[in-house]
Amino acid sequence: MNILAIETSCDETAAAVVEDGRAVLSSVIYSQIEEHKLYGGVVPEIASRRHTEQIIPVTRAALDQVGLTLEEVDAVAVTYAPGLIGALLVGVSFAKGLCLGGGKPLIPVHHIRGHIAANYIAHPKLAPPFLCLVVSGGHSHIVEVLDYTRFCLIGKTRDDAAGEAFDKVARVLGLGYPGGVALDQIGSTGNPGAYPLPRPKVTGSPYDFSFSGLKTAVINLAHNASQKGESLHIPDLAASFGATVAEILTLRFFAAARELGYKTLACAGGVSANSRLRAALEAKAGAQGCTLYLPPLSLCGDNAAMIGAQAYYEYQAGHTADFGLNACASLPIGEDRYNIKQEVIL
Ligand code: KG4
Ligand code: ZN
């Protein structure tokens, strides 16, 4: 089954064709990052406007790459939640138009489920159940993947997501936006023990995260240094911050895995590209006799291939939407909200 997938939840306009949930036949991503960099973050209205401009050329390129027409794909999938509402609506409306014109089933996909499914593309042997650490710009979750379309949220961040903390710290250190990659790179040469940083815990919730105190500690270090006219060693501070985030995520994730009895583990989302996190997860998995699946760097960030992968399993489970499909800015990973019947006033 060939699925044409559309992703417009944030600042990437993406389309892909995926066969049977596992083989990526084509994948095209138009990134708006250069434009949003000017403002130090994603400007929602600009994101929606660029999606509107790019969605047709990007989709056409994804079909052309594999030599298929719309008539020849079996279904159209689209990210409908969570994300920037105006950005999601562009993809949802466009996908509906394709389905209406081409007489295709419409498959609604949750963005975070898509991130998890990036691992199905890279790892043919991976199948639920497994425990997944999802770390992106908007989410930090520990998720039980019970089967392909059933999820249980075990832990989450109480404040900033891991990616958000990386981006805010990077901005204060003058590394631009989005700063996660830059912070990772500059920290690779630094000493991770140079700056002792707090490791906040959430009392009574052993699998929840809190990154705002850690982020504020780094920001305070930077402000205090500048007030005193002192300079910070940026590679050492970046290394210390990166190592602290990696340690917090890894400890909580493996504690949950032990408690719930999971030996098959995965990681997903933009922050799963982080070198210190990948190394820490791999070391711990080796020590604990667990099998760990990490997405390749090319599938960590937002893309439509992962949406096409998850869509295959949603379709198998009978999860198709009618033309009343709407976008949701926030939606828990375990919930579906695509089959709300709209009252049409004629
Ligand atoms: O999953 P994603 O592409 O978008 C969302 O769904 O949010 O994640 C983007 C986030 C950004 O915060 C970005 O700075 C972070 O992932 N990121 C990284 C790295 N690469 C991307 N954070 C730390 N280290 C990296 N190598
Ligand atoms: Zn994402």
mmCIF file of C-alpha atoms and ligand atoms in Angstrom:
data_model
loop_
_atom_site.group_PDB
_atom_site.id
_atom_site.type_symbol
_atom_site.label_atom_id
_atom_site.label_comp_id
_atom_site.label_asym_id
_atom_site.label_seq_id
_atom_site.Cartn_x
_atom_site.Cartn_y
_atom_site.Cartn_z
ATOM 1 C CA MET A 1 0.000 0.000 0.000
ATOM 2 C CA ASN A 2 1.465 3.365 -1.071
ATOM 3 C CA ILE A 3 0.528 6.315 1.134
ATOM 4 C CA LEU A 4 1.124 9.959 0.231
ATOM 5 C CA ALA A 5 1.834 11.735 3.523
ATOM 6 C CA ILE A 6 1.699 15.464 4.307
ATOM 7 C CA GLU A 7 3.297 17.174 7.332
ATOM 8 C CA THR A 8 2.879 20.892 8.151
ATOM 9 C CA SER A 9 2.668 20.992 11.962
ATOM 10 C CA CYS A 10 5.441 23.544 12.524
ATOM 11 C CA ASP A 11 8.055 25.069 10.231
ATOM 12 C CA GLU A 12 8.741 22.242 7.774
ATOM 13 C CA THR A 13 6.504 21.717 4.751
ATOM 14 C CA ALA A 14 6.956 18.034 3.942
ATOM 15 C CA ALA A 15 5.516 15.322 1.718
ATOM 16 C CA ALA A 16 6.524 11.692 1.229
ATOM 17 C CA VAL A 17 5.382 8.449 -0.330
ATOM 18 C CA VAL A 18 5.768 5.416 1.947
ATOM 19 C CA GLU A 19 5.095 1.780 1.071
ATOM 20 C CA ASP A 20 3.524 -0.508 3.683
ATOM 21 C CA GLY A 21 4.677 1.649 6.588
ATOM 22 C CA ARG A 22 8.341 0.735 6.246
ATOM 23 C CA ALA A 23 9.830 1.716 2.860
ATOM 24 C CA VAL A 24 10.283 5.391 1.988
ATOM 25 C CA LEU A 25 9.833 5.769 -1.772
ATOM 26 C CA SER A 26 10.290 9.555 -1.706
ATOM 27 C CA SER A 27 10.594 12.304 0.870
ATOM 28 C CA VAL A 28 10.724 16.059 0.322
ATOM 29 C CA ILE A 29 11.179 18.693 3.048
ATOM 30 C CA TYR A 30 11.021 22.451 2.603
ATOM 31 C CA SER A 31 12.494 24.017 5.740
ATOM 32 C CA GLN A 32 11.498 27.554 6.712
ATOM 33 C CA ILE A 33 14.155 27.800 9.416
ATOM 34 C CA GLU A 34 16.255 30.493 7.728
ATOM 35 C CA GLU A 35 13.273 32.857 7.709
ATOM 36 C CA HIS A 36 12.238 32.179 11.334
ATOM 37 C CA LYS A 37 15.863 32.621 12.484
ATOM 38 C CA LEU A 38 15.482 36.349 11.893
ATOM 39 C CA TYR A 39 12.898 36.433 14.722
ATOM 40 C CA GLY A 40 14.629 34.009 17.101
ATOM 41 C CA GLY A 41 11.763 31.509 16.913
ATOM 42 C CA VAL A 42 8.914 30.251 14.743
ATOM 43 C CA VAL A 43 6.411 32.991 13.826
ATOM 44 C CA PRO A 44 3.121 31.065 13.440
ATOM 45 C CA GLU A 45 1.559 33.283 10.793
ATOM 46 C CA ILE A 46 4.670 33.212 8.620
ATOM 47 C CA ALA A 47 4.769 29.422 8.984
ATOM 48 C CA SER A 48 1.168 29.103 7.728
ATOM 49 C CA ARG A 49 1.806 31.391 4.782
ATOM 50 C CA ARG A 50 4.923 29.484 3.693
ATOM 51 C CA HIS A 51 3.067 26.166 3.984
ATOM 52 C CA THR A 52 0.360 27.581 1.720
ATOM 53 C CA GLU A 53 2.984 28.555 -0.869
ATOM 54 C CA GLN A 54 5.050 25.393 -0.677
ATOM 55 C CA ILE A 55 2.542 22.598 -0.160
ATOM 56 C CA ILE A 56 1.754 22.012 -3.827
ATOM 57 C CA PRO A 57 5.353 22.081 -5.162
ATOM 58 C CA VAL A 58 6.581 19.924 -2.268
ATOM 59 C CA THR A 59 3.807 17.339 -2.788
ATOM 60 C CA ARG A 60 4.310 17.343 -6.530
ATOM 61 C CA ALA A 61 8.050 16.761 -6.011
ATOM 62 C CA ALA A 62 7.364 13.824 -3.674
ATOM 63 C CA LEU A 63 5.112 12.179 -6.289
ATOM 64 C CA ASP A 64 7.497 12.983 -9.175
ATOM 65 C CA GLN A 65 10.490 11.482 -7.326
ATOM 66 C CA VAL A 66 8.793 8.096 -7.303
ATOM 67 C CA GLY A 67 7.062 8.516 -10.664
ATOM 68 C CA LEU A 68 3.527 8.191 -9.289
ATOM 69 C CA THR A 69 0.437 10.273 -9.921
ATOM 70 C CA LEU A 70 -2.165 11.041 -7.275
ATOM 71 C CA GLU A 71 -4.436 8.457 -8.908
ATOM 72 C CA GLU A 72 -1.791 5.778 -8.298
ATOM 73 C CA VAL A 73 -1.394 6.255 -4.517
ATOM 74 C CA ASP A 74 -3.741 4.291 -2.268
ATOM 75 C CA ALA A 75 -4.436 6.886 0.430
ATOM 76 C CA VAL A 76 -3.470 10.345 1.689
ATOM 77 C CA ALA A 77 -2.250 10.845 5.265
ATOM 78 C CA VAL A 78 -1.888 14.124 7.109
ATOM 79 C CA THR A 79 -0.667 15.361 10.487
ATOM 80 C CA TYR A 80 -3.768 16.753 12.220
ATOM 81 C CA ALA A 81 -2.397 17.207 15.778
ATOM 82 C CA PRO A 82 -0.578 18.535 17.748
ATOM 83 C CA GLY A 83 1.172 21.665 16.442
ATOM 84 C CA LEU A 84 0.619 25.259 15.358
ATOM 85 C CA ILE A 85 -3.058 25.421 14.487
ATOM 86 C CA GLY A 86 -2.725 27.614 11.406
ATOM 87 C CA ALA A 87 0.116 25.477 10.101
ATOM 88 C CA LEU A 88 -1.780 22.218 10.677
ATOM 89 C CA LEU A 89 -4.876 23.597 8.946
ATOM 90 C CA VAL A 90 -2.948 24.143 5.720
ATOM 91 C CA GLY A 91 -1.955 20.466 5.567
ATOM 92 C CA VAL A 92 -5.350 19.180 6.695
ATOM 93 C CA SER A 93 -7.281 21.293 4.169
ATOM 94 C CA PHE A 94 -4.881 20.386 1.379
ATOM 95 C CA ALA A 95 -5.064 16.655 2.166
ATOM 96 C CA LYS A 96 -8.862 16.819 2.177
ATOM 97 C CA GLY A 97 -8.788 18.456 -1.243
ATOM 98 C CA LEU A 98 -6.528 15.682 -2.570
ATOM 99 C CA CYS A 99 -8.848 13.006 -1.175
ATOM 100 C CA LEU A 100 -11.929 14.711 -2.526
ATOM 101 C CA GLY A 101 -10.382 15.128 -5.978
ATOM 102 C CA GLY A 102 -8.746 11.707 -6.120
ATOM 103 C CA GLY A 103 -11.377 9.660 -4.270
ATOM 104 C CA LYS A 104 -8.791 8.449 -1.727
ATOM 105 C CA PRO A 105 -9.123 7.519 1.953
ATOM 106 C CA LEU A 106 -7.954 10.250 4.353
ATOM 107 C CA ILE A 107 -5.728 9.053 7.218
ATOM 108 C CA PRO A 108 -5.274 11.420 10.194
ATOM 109 C CA VAL A 109 -1.915 11.078 11.992
ATOM 110 C CA HIS A 110 -0.802 12.334 15.408
ATOM 111 C CA HIS A 111 2.592 14.053 15.017
ATOM 112 C CA ILE A 112 4.201 12.371 18.033
ATOM 113 C CA ARG A 113 3.012 8.930 16.898
ATOM 114 C CA GLY A 114 4.736 9.820 13.624
ATOM 115 C CA HIS A 115 8.019 10.593 15.394
ATOM 116 C CA ILE A 116 7.886 7.162 17.049
ATOM 117 C CA ALA A 117 7.137 5.520 13.675
ATOM 118 C CA ALA A 118 10.353 6.993 12.207
ATOM 119 C CA ASN A 119 11.946 4.014 13.947
ATOM 120 C CA TYR A 120 9.845 1.532 11.918
ATOM 121 C CA ILE A 121 11.415 2.910 8.742
ATOM 122 C CA ALA A 122 14.953 2.489 10.016
ATOM 123 C CA HIS A 123 14.503 -0.772 11.943
ATOM 124 C CA PRO A 124 12.525 -3.471 10.118
ATOM 125 C CA LYS A 125 12.593 -5.728 13.198
ATOM 126 C CA LEU A 126 11.075 -3.177 15.564
ATOM 127 C CA ALA A 127 7.473 -3.908 16.520
ATOM 128 C CA PRO A 128 5.392 -3.023 19.597
ATOM 129 C CA PRO A 129 5.313 -3.424 22.501
ATOM 130 C CA PHE A 130 8.253 -1.206 23.454
ATOM 131 C CA LEU A 131 8.990 1.839 25.584
ATOM 132 C CA CYS A 132 9.849 5.068 23.768
ATOM 133 C CA LEU A 133 11.486 8.297 24.910
ATOM 134 C CA VAL A 134 10.053 11.092 22.752
ATOM 135 C CA VAL A 135 12.057 14.317 22.924
ATOM 136 C CA SER A 136 11.238 17.175 20.573
ATOM 137 C CA GLY A 137 10.850 20.943 20.539
ATOM 138 C CA GLY A 138 7.401 20.711 22.098
ATOM 139 C CA HIS A 139 7.344 17.388 23.978
ATOM 140 C CA SER A 140 9.347 15.256 26.402
ATOM 141 C CA HIS A 141 7.452 12.020 26.912
ATOM 142 C CA ILE A 142 8.026 8.489 28.108
ATOM 143 C CA VAL A 143 5.480 6.471 26.140
ATOM 144 C CA GLU A 144 4.460 2.836 26.296
ATOM 145 C CA VAL A 145 3.841 1.790 22.688
ATOM 146 C CA LEU A 146 1.347 -1.000 23.446
ATOM 147 C CA ASP A 147 0.668 -1.672 19.803
ATOM 148 C CA TYR A 148 0.959 0.403 16.624
ATOM 149 C CA THR A 149 -2.028 2.593 17.509
ATOM 150 C CA ARG A 150 -2.333 2.220 21.295
ATOM 151 C CA PHE A 151 -0.183 4.357 23.552
ATOM 152 C CA CYS A 152 0.100 5.010 27.264
ATOM 153 C CA LEU A 153 1.839 8.145 28.545
ATOM 154 C CA ILE A 154 4.077 7.213 31.482
ATOM 155 C CA GLY A 155 5.914 10.496 32.043
ATOM 156 C CA LYS A 156 6.097 13.994 30.633
ATOM 157 C CA THR A 157 7.695 17.347 31.215
ATOM 158 C CA ARG A 158 6.025 19.652 33.719
ATOM 159 C CA ASP A 159 7.398 22.783 32.061
ATOM 160 C CA ASP A 160 9.845 23.158 29.164
ATOM 161 C CA ALA A 161 10.353 20.381 26.636
ATOM 162 C CA ALA A 162 13.961 19.199 26.251
ATOM 163 C CA GLY A 163 14.287 20.828 22.799
ATOM 164 C CA GLU A 164 12.825 24.073 24.096
ATOM 165 C CA ALA A 165 15.427 24.125 26.901
ATOM 166 C CA PHE A 166 18.212 23.507 24.361
ATOM 167 C CA ASP A 167 16.922 26.331 22.173
ATOM 168 C CA LYS A 168 16.550 28.832 25.026
ATOM 169 C CA VAL A 169 19.997 28.101 26.463
ATOM 170 C CA ALA A 170 21.522 28.296 22.992
ATOM 171 C CA ARG A 171 19.926 31.678 22.435
ATOM 172 C CA VAL A 172 21.379 33.084 25.684
ATOM 173 C CA LEU A 173 24.797 31.755 24.705
ATOM 174 C CA GLY A 174 24.497 33.518 21.337
ATOM 175 C CA LEU A 175 24.238 30.360 19.247
ATOM 176 C CA GLY A 176 21.166 31.397 17.194
ATOM 177 C CA TYR A 177 17.861 29.593 16.570
ATOM 178 C CA PRO A 178 17.092 26.729 16.718
ATOM 179 C CA GLY A 179 20.150 26.205 18.844
ATOM 180 C CA GLY A 180 19.958 22.506 19.754
ATOM 181 C CA VAL A 181 22.307 21.328 17.011
ATOM 182 C CA ALA A 182 24.750 24.222 17.529
ATOM 183 C CA LEU A 183 24.831 23.598 21.295
ATOM 184 C CA ASP A 184 25.437 19.896 20.653
ATOM 185 C CA GLN A 185 28.279 20.612 18.227
ATOM 186 C CA ILE A 186 30.053 23.254 20.293
ATOM 187 C CA GLY A 187 29.684 21.108 23.421
ATOM 188 C CA SER A 188 31.330 18.115 21.782
ATOM 189 C CA THR A 189 34.772 19.614 22.470
ATOM 190 C CA GLY A 190 33.950 20.767 26.010
ATOM 191 C CA ASN A 191 34.354 19.264 29.470
ATOM 192 C CA PRO A 192 30.930 17.998 30.678
ATOM 193 C CA GLY A 193 32.046 18.208 34.321
ATOM 194 C CA ALA A 194 33.201 21.841 34.173
ATOM 195 C CA TYR A 195 29.967 23.479 35.356
ATOM 196 C CA PRO A 196 27.949 21.600 38.004
ATOM 197 C CA LEU A 197 24.250 22.102 37.158
ATOM 198 C CA PRO A 198 21.032 21.165 39.006
ATOM 199 C CA ARG A 199 19.123 17.998 38.141
ATOM 200 C CA PRO A 200 15.546 18.916 39.107
ATOM 201 C CA LYS A 201 13.156 16.134 40.093
ATOM 202 C CA VAL A 202 9.367 16.204 40.184
ATOM 203 C CA THR A 203 8.348 15.101 43.680
ATOM 204 C CA GLY A 204 6.034 12.098 43.649
ATOM 205 C CA SER A 205 6.321 11.624 39.857
ATOM 206 C CA PRO A 206 9.511 9.657 39.177
ATOM 207 C CA TYR A 207 9.031 9.582 35.383
ATOM 208 C CA ASP A 208 8.143 13.246 34.867
ATOM 209 C CA PHE A 209 10.715 15.826 33.827
ATOM 210 C CA SER A 210 11.326 19.464 34.682
ATOM 211 C CA PHE A 211 13.831 21.425 32.622
ATOM 212 C CA SER A 212 12.993 25.019 33.455
ATOM 213 C CA GLY A 213 15.137 25.152 36.632
ATOM 214 C CA LEU A 214 18.119 23.729 34.769
ATOM 215 C CA LYS A 215 17.607 26.170 31.901
ATOM 216 C CA THR A 216 17.334 29.094 34.349
ATOM 217 C CA ALA A 217 20.530 27.993 36.129
ATOM 218 C CA VAL A 218 22.471 28.272 32.856
ATOM 219 C CA ILE A 219 20.837 31.595 31.979
ATOM 220 C CA ASN A 220 21.724 32.950 35.452
ATOM 221 C CA LEU A 221 25.342 31.815 35.025
ATOM 222 C CA ALA A 222 25.483 33.707 31.739
ATOM 223 C CA HIS A 223 23.891 36.873 33.173
ATOM 224 C CA ASN A 224 26.065 36.866 36.318
ATOM 225 C CA ALA A 225 29.201 36.438 34.235
ATOM 226 C CA SER A 226 28.282 39.310 31.946
ATOM 227 C CA GLN A 227 27.465 41.589 34.935
ATOM 228 C CA LYS A 228 30.886 40.858 36.424
ATOM 229 C CA GLY A 229 32.595 41.301 33.070
ATOM 230 C CA GLU A 230 33.751 37.678 33.170
ATOM 231 C CA SER A 231 33.608 35.314 30.236
ATOM 232 C CA LEU A 232 32.232 31.804 30.257
ATOM 233 C CA HIS A 233 33.847 28.861 28.531
ATOM 234 C CA ILE A 234 31.075 28.179 26.013
ATOM 235 C CA PRO A 235 32.177 24.660 24.918
ATOM 236 C CA ASP A 236 32.440 23.586 28.595
ATOM 237 C CA LEU A 237 29.055 25.102 29.485
ATOM 238 C CA ALA A 238 27.409 23.568 26.401
ATOM 239 C CA ALA A 239 28.961 20.192 27.274
ATOM 240 C CA SER A 240 27.827 20.455 30.920
ATOM 241 C CA PHE A 241 24.270 21.377 29.907
ATOM 242 C CA GLY A 242 24.060 18.660 27.236
ATOM 243 C CA ALA A 243 25.410 16.003 29.601
ATOM 244 C CA THR A 244 22.986 17.042 32.352
ATOM 245 C CA VAL A 245 19.946 16.852 30.031
ATOM 246 C CA ALA A 246 21.136 13.485 28.706
ATOM 247 C CA GLU A 247 21.608 12.159 32.245
ATOM 248 C CA ILE A 248 18.149 13.315 33.423
ATOM 249 C CA LEU A 249 16.401 11.793 30.397
ATOM 250 C CA THR A 250 18.360 8.540 30.519
ATOM 251 C CA LEU A 251 17.932 7.942 34.270
ATOM 252 C CA ARG A 252 14.152 8.483 34.206
ATOM 253 C CA PHE A 253 13.679 6.496 31.008
ATOM 254 C CA PHE A 254 15.586 3.459 32.255
ATOM 255 C CA ALA A 255 13.900 3.642 35.654
ATOM 256 C CA ALA A 256 10.534 3.431 33.858
ATOM 257 C CA ALA A 257 11.784 0.593 31.648
ATOM 258 C CA ARG A 258 12.927 -1.387 34.699
ATOM 259 C CA GLU A 259 9.707 -0.759 36.607
ATOM 260 C CA LEU A 260 7.475 -1.698 33.649
ATOM 261 C CA GLY A 261 9.656 -4.607 32.520
ATOM 262 C CA TYR A 262 10.584 -3.333 29.026
ATOM 263 C CA LYS A 263 13.776 -4.581 27.387
ATOM 264 C CA THR A 264 12.943 -3.182 23.947
ATOM 265 C CA LEU A 265 13.444 0.575 23.877
ATOM 266 C CA ALA A 266 13.393 3.388 21.328
ATOM 267 C CA CYS A 267 13.968 7.122 21.183
ATOM 268 C CA ALA A 268 12.342 9.650 18.828
ATOM 269 C CA GLY A 269 11.977 13.364 18.044
ATOM 270 C CA GLY A 270 14.350 16.188 17.139
ATOM 271 C CA VAL A 271 16.423 15.890 20.341
ATOM 272 C CA SER A 272 17.071 12.187 19.635
ATOM 273 C CA ALA A 273 19.736 13.569 17.255
ATOM 274 C CA ASN A 274 21.711 14.806 20.282
ATOM 275 C CA SER A 275 25.093 13.111 20.441
ATOM 276 C CA ARG A 276 25.398 12.996 24.238
ATOM 277 C CA LEU A 277 21.853 11.649 24.621
ATOM 278 C CA ARG A 278 22.443 8.943 22.015
ATOM 279 C CA ALA A 279 25.711 7.922 23.705
ATOM 280 C CA ALA A 280 24.156 7.899 27.190
ATOM 281 C CA LEU A 281 21.170 5.801 26.037
ATOM 282 C CA GLU A 282 23.401 3.356 24.190
ATOM 283 C CA ALA A 283 25.750 2.940 27.159
ATOM 284 C CA LYS A 284 22.884 2.318 29.580
ATOM 285 C CA ALA A 285 21.100 -0.057 27.180
ATOM 286 C CA GLY A 286 24.314 -2.070 26.818
ATOM 287 C CA ALA A 287 24.818 -2.207 30.587
ATOM 288 C CA GLN A 288 21.202 -3.279 31.232
ATOM 289 C CA GLY A 289 20.958 -5.830 28.415
ATOM 290 C CA CYS A 290 18.265 -3.843 26.564
ATOM 291 C CA THR A 291 17.815 -3.491 22.798
ATOM 292 C CA LEU A 292 17.756 0.194 21.890
ATOM 293 C CA TYR A 293 16.479 1.579 18.586
ATOM 294 C CA LEU A 294 17.472 5.101 17.560
ATOM 295 C CA PRO A 295 16.244 6.856 14.415
ATOM 296 C CA PRO A 296 18.945 7.835 11.896
ATOM 297 C CA LEU A 297 19.745 11.559 12.081
ATOM 298 C CA SER A 298 17.822 12.138 8.841
ATOM 299 C CA LEU A 299 14.570 10.965 10.495
ATOM 300 C CA CYS A 300 14.924 12.637 13.916
ATOM 301 C CA GLY A 301 13.509 16.033 12.915
ATOM 302 C CA ASP A 302 10.145 16.733 11.304
ATOM 303 C CA ASN A 303 9.492 14.922 8.019
ATOM 304 C CA ALA A 304 6.527 13.380 6.203
ATOM 305 C CA ALA A 305 8.032 9.892 5.828
ATOM 306 C CA MET A 306 7.397 9.202 9.509
ATOM 307 C CA ILE A 307 3.769 10.336 9.044
ATOM 308 C CA GLY A 308 3.406 7.916 6.127
ATOM 309 C CA ALA A 309 4.866 5.113 8.263
ATOM 310 C CA GLN A 310 2.419 5.641 11.127
ATOM 311 C CA ALA A 311 -0.457 6.180 8.670
ATOM 312 C CA TYR A 312 -0.099 2.623 7.381
ATOM 313 C CA TYR A 313 -0.814 1.242 10.859
ATOM 314 C CA GLU A 314 -3.623 3.735 11.512
ATOM 315 C CA TYR A 315 -5.231 2.575 8.254
ATOM 316 C CA GLN A 316 -4.839 -1.083 9.248
ATOM 317 C CA ALA A 317 -6.664 -0.233 12.487
ATOM 318 C CA GLY A 318 -9.526 1.350 10.516
ATOM 319 C CA HIS A 319 -8.608 4.904 11.481
ATOM 320 C CA THR A 320 -9.726 6.974 8.512
ATOM 321 C CA ALA A 321 -11.385 10.381 8.704
ATOM 322 C CA ASP A 322 -14.296 11.949 6.888
ATOM 323 C CA PHE A 323 -14.253 15.472 5.464
ATOM 324 C CA GLY A 324 -15.215 16.911 8.848
ATOM 325 C CA LEU A 325 -11.578 16.361 9.947
ATOM 326 C CA ASN A 326 -10.239 19.349 11.865
ATOM 327 C CA ALA A 327 -6.787 20.191 13.220
ATOM 328 C CA CYS A 328 -6.029 20.144 16.987
ATOM 329 C CA ALA A 329 -3.268 22.296 18.491
ATOM 330 C CA SER A 330 -2.892 19.875 21.392
ATOM 331 C CA LEU A 331 -3.993 16.283 21.759
ATOM 332 C CA PRO A 332 -2.658 13.585 24.110
ATOM 333 C CA ILE A 333 -0.845 10.810 22.243
ATOM 334 C CA GLY A 334 -3.298 8.150 23.395
ATOM 335 C CA GLU A 335 -6.386 9.970 22.094
ATOM 336 C CA ASP A 336 -8.004 10.185 18.658
ATOM 337 C CA ARG A 337 -10.078 13.192 17.653
ATOM 338 C CA TYR A 338 -10.715 12.795 13.952
ATOM 339 C CA ASN A 339 -14.223 11.399 13.901
ATOM 340 C CA ILE A 340 -16.195 14.252 15.391
ATOM 341 C CA LYS A 341 -19.291 14.615 13.256
ATOM 342 C CA GLN A 342 -19.718 18.220 12.174
ATOM 343 C CA GLU A 343 -23.190 19.617 11.827
ATOM 344 C CA VAL A 344 -23.476 21.106 8.380
ATOM 345 C CA ILE A 345 -25.797 24.095 8.116
ATOM 346 C CA LEU A 346 -27.237 24.418 4.656
HETATM 347 O O1 KG4 B 1 10.924 16.997 16.547
HETATM 348 P P1 KG4 B 1 11.354 18.337 16.097
HETATM 349 O O2 KG4 B 1 12.040 18.470 14.763
HETATM 350 O O3 KG4 B 1 10.152 19.340 16.098
HETATM 351 C C1 KG4 B 1 9.128 19.272 17.011
HETATM 352 O O4 KG4 B 1 8.205 18.437 16.822
HETATM 353 O O5 KG4 B 1 9.226 20.049 18.001
HETATM 354 O O6 KG4 B 1 12.322 18.884 17.244
HETATM 355 C C2 KG4 B 1 12.964 20.121 17.142
HETATM 356 C C3 KG4 B 1 13.838 20.329 18.359
HETATM 357 C C4 KG4 B 1 14.411 21.729 18.430
HETATM 358 O O7 KG4 B 1 14.201 22.217 19.740
HETATM 359 C C5 KG4 B 1 15.887 21.508 18.140
HETATM 360 O O8 KG4 B 1 16.747 22.463 18.744
HETATM 361 C C6 KG4 B 1 16.102 20.139 18.735
HETATM 362 O O9 KG4 B 1 14.951 19.416 18.339
HETATM 363 N N1 KG4 B 1 17.320 19.478 18.226
HETATM 364 C C7 KG4 B 1 18.380 19.167 19.015
HETATM 365 C C8 KG4 B 1 19.346 18.576 18.161
HETATM 366 N N2 KG4 B 1 18.840 18.548 16.893
HETATM 367 C C9 KG4 B 1 17.589 19.113 16.960
HETATM 368 N N3 KG4 B 1 18.575 19.322 20.341
HETATM 369 C C10 KG4 B 1 19.747 18.892 20.843
HETATM 370 N N4 KG4 B 1 20.742 18.339 20.091
HETATM 371 C C11 KG4 B 1 20.578 18.161 18.763
HETATM 372 N N5 KG4 B 1 21.556 17.595 18.026
HETATM 373 ZN ZN ZN B 2 8.254 17.077 15.537
#
